[in-house]
PDB file of C-alpha atoms in Angstrom:
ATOM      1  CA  UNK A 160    -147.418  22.089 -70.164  1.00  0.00           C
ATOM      2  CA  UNK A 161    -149.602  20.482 -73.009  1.00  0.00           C
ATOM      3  CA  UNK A 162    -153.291  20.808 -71.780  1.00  0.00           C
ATOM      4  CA  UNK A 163    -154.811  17.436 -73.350  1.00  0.00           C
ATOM      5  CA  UNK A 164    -157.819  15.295 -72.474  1.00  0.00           C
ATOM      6  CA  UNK A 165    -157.809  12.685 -69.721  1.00  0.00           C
ATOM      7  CA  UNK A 166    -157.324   8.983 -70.049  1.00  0.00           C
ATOM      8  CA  UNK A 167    -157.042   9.634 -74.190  1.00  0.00           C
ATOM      9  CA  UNK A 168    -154.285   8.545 -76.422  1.00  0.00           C
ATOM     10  CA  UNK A 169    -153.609  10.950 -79.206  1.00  0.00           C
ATOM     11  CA  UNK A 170    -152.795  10.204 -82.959  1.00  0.00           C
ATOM     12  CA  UNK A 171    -150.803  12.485 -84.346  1.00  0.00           C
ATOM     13  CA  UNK A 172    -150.985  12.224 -88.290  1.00  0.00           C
ATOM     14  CA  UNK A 173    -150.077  14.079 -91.810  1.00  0.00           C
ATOM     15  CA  UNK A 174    -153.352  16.570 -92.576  1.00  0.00           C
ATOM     16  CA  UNK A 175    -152.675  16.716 -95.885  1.00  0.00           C
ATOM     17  CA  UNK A 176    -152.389  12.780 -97.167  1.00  0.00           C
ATOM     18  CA  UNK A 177    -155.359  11.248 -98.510  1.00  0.00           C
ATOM     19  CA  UNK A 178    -154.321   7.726 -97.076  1.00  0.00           C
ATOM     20  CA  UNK A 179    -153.558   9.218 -93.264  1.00  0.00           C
ATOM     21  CA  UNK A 180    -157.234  10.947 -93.180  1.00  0.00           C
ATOM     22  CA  UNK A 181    -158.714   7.616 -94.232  1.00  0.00           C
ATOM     23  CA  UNK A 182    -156.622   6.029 -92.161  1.00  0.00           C
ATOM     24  CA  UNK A 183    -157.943   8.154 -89.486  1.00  0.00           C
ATOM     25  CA  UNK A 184    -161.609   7.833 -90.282  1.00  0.00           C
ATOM     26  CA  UNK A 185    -160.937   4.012 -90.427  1.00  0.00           C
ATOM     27  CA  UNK A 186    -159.936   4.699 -86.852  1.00  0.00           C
ATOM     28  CA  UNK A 187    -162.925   6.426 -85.643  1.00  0.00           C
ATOM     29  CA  UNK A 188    -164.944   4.388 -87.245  1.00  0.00           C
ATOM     30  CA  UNK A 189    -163.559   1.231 -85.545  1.00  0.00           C
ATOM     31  CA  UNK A 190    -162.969   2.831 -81.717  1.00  0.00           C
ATOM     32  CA  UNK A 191    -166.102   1.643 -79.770  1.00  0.00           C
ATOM     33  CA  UNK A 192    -164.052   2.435 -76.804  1.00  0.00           C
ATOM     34  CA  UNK A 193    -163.390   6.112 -77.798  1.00  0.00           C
ATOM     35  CA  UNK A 194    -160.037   5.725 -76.737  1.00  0.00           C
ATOM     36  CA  UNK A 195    -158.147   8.033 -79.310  1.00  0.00           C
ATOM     37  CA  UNK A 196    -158.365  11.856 -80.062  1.00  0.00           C
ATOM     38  CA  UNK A 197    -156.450  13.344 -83.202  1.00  0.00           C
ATOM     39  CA  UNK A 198    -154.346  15.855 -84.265  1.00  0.00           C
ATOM     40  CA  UNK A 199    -152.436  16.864 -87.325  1.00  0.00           C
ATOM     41  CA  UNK A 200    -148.833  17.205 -87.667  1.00  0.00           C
ATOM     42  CA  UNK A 201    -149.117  20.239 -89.097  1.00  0.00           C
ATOM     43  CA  UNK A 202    -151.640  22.427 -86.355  1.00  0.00           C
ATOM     44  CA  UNK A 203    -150.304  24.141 -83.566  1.00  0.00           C
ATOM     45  CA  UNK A 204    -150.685  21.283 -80.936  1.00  0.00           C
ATOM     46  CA  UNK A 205    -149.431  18.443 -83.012  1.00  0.00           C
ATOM     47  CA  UNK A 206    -145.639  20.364 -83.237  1.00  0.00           C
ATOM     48  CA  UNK A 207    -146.341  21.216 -79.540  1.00  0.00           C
ATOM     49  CA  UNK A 208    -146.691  17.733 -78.450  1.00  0.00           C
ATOM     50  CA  UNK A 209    -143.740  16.703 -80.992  1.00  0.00           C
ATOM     51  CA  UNK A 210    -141.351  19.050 -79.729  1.00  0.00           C
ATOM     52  CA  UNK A 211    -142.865  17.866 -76.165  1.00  0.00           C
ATOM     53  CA  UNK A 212    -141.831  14.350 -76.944  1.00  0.00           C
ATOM     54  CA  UNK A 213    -138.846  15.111 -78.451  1.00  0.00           C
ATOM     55  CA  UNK A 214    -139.615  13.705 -81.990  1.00  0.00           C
ATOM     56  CA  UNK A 215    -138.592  15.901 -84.610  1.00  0.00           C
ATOM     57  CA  UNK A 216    -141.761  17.329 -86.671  1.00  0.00           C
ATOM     58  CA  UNK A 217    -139.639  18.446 -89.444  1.00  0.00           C
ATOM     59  CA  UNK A 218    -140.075  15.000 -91.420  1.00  0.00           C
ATOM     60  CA  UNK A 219    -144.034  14.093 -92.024  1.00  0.00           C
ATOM     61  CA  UNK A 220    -144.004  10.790 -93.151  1.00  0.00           C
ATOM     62  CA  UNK A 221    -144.655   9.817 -89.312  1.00  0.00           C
ATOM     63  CA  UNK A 222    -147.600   8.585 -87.511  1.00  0.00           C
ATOM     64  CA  UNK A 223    -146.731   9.665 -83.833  1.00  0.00           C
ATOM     65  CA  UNK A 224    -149.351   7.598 -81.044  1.00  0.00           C
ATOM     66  CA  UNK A 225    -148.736   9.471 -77.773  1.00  0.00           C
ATOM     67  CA  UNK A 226    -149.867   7.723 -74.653  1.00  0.00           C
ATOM     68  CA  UNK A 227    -149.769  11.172 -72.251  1.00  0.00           C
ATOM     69  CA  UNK A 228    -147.867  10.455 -68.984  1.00  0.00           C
ATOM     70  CA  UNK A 229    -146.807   6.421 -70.418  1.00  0.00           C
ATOM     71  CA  UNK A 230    -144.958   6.801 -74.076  1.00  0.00           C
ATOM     72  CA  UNK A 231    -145.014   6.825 -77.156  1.00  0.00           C
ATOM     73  CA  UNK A 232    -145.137   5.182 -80.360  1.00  0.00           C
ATOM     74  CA  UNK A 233    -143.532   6.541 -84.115  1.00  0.00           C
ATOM     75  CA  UNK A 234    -144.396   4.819 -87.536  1.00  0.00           C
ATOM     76  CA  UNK A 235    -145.057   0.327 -87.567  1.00  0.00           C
ATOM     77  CA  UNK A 236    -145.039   0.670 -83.792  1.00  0.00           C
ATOM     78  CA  UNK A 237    -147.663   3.187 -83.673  1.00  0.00           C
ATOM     79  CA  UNK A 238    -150.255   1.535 -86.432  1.00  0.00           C
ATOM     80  CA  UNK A 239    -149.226  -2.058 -84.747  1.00  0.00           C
ATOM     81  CA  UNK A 240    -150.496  -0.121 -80.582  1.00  0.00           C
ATOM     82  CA  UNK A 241    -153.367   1.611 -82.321  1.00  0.00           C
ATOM     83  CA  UNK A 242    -154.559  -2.118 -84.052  1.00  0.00           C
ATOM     84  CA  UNK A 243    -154.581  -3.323 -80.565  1.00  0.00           C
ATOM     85  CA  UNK A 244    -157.607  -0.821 -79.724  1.00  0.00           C
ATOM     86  CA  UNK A 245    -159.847  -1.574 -82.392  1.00  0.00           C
ATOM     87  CA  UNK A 246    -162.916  -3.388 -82.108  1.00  0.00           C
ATOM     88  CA  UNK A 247    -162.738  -5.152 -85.812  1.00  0.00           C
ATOM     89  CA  UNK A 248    -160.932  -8.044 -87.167  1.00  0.00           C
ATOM     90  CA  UNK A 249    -158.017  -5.674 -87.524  1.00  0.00           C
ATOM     91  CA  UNK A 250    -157.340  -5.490 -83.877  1.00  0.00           C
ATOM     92  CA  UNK A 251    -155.059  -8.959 -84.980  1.00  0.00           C
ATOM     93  CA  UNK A 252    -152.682  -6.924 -86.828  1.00  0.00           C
ATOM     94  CA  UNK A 253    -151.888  -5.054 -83.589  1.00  0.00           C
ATOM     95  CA  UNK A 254    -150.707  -8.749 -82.014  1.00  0.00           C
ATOM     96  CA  UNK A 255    -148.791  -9.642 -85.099  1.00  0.00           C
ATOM     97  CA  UNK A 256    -145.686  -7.117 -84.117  1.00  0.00           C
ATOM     98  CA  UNK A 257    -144.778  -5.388 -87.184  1.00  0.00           C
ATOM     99  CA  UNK A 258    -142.014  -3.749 -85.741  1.00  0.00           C
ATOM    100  CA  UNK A 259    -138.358  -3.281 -85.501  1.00  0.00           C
ATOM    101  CA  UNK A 260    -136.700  -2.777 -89.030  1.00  0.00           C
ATOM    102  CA  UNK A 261    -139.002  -4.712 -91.444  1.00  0.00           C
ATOM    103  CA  UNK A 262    -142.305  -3.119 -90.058  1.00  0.00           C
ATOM    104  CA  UNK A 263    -140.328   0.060 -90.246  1.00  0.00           C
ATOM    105  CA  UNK A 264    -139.026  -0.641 -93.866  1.00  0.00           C
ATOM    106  CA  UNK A 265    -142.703  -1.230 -95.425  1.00  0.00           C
ATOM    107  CA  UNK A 266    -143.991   1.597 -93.267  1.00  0.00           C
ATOM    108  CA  UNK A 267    -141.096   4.034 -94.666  1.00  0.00           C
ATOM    109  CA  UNK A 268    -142.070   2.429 -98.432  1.00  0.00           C
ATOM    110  CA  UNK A 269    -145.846   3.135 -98.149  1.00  0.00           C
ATOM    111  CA  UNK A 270    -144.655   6.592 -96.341  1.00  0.00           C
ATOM    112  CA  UNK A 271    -142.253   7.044 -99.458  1.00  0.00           C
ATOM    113  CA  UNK A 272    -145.025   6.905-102.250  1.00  0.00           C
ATOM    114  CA  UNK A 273    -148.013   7.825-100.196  1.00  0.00           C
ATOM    115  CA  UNK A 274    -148.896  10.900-101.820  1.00  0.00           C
ATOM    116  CA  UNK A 275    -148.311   9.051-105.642  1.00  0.00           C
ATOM    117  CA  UNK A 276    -150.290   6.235-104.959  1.00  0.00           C
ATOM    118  CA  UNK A 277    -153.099   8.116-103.109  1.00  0.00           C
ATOM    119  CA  UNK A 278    -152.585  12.081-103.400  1.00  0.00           C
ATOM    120  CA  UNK A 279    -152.580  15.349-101.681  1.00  0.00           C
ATOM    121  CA  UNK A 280    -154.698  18.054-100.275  1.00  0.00           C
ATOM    122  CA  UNK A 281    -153.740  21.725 -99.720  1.00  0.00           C
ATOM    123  CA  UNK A 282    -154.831  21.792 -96.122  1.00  0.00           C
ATOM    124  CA  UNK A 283    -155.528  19.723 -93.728  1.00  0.00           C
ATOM    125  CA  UNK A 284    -159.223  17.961 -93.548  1.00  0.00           C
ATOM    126  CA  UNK A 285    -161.830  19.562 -91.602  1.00  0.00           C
ATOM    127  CA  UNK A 286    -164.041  17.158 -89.468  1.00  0.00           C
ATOM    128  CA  UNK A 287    -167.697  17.293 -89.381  1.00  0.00           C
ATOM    129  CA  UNK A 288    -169.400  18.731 -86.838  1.00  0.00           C
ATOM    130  CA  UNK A 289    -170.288  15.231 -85.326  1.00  0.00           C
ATOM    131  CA  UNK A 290    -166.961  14.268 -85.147  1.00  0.00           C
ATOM    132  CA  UNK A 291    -165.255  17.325 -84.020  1.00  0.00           C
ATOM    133  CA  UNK A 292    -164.929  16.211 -79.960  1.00  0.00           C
ATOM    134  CA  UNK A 293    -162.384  13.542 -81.436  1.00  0.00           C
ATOM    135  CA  UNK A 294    -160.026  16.413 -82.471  1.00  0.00           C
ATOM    136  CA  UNK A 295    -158.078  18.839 -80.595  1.00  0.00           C
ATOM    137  CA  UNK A 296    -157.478  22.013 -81.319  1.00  0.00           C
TER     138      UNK A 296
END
């Protein structure tokens, strides 16, 4: 059994693309609430709560939400739930229900090209100190 925080949802995101860490700083940035905690795709308990879910880890051009104990969430669904937390002007994107198959079609695009448009690291990023509690490990 996964041993996660309480009453947190988790992000599960590519370590490696430029665009998912800012994406994920965005997040921080934005959750007031301190509702999320992150983990890569690639570290130990992101394919541990994959396999858990049952979403295959072998493909990551996925953001995974995981609501422990509730659901979860995969690609346009995900980004659409997580909008819904944020305390900015964003949070409306999370109402507008960029779902199904064309949410899913410009998610897969921007997915597609990701590391072209906005590059690559060779490992996963390493939080500061400060923000280390919103990581698991």
């Amino acid at each position: 059994m996964l041993n996660l925080p309480e009453n947190k949802k988790i992000i599960l995101f590519d370590g490696v693309c430029n665009l998912c860490e800012s994406s994920v700083q965005f997040i921080i940035k934005h959750d007031h609430k301190d509702v999320f905690r992150f983990t890569s795709l690639q570290s130990e308990i992101g394919q541990q709560i994959s396999e858990y879910i049952g979403v295959s880890n072998n493909n990551l051009d996925s953001i995974i939400l995981y609501v422990p104990g509730e659901a979860y969430y995969v690609k346009a669904e995900a980004a659409m739930q997580i909008a819904k937390e944020l305390n900015s002007w964003h949070k409306i994107i999370g109402y507008l229900s960029f779902t199904g198959k064309l949410g899913n079609f410009i998610y897969d695009y921007v997915a597609s090209n990701r590391y072209k448009w906005y590059g690559k690291k060779d490992q996963c990023m390493l939080p500061s100190p400060e923000l280390m509690k919103k990581f698991l490990n």
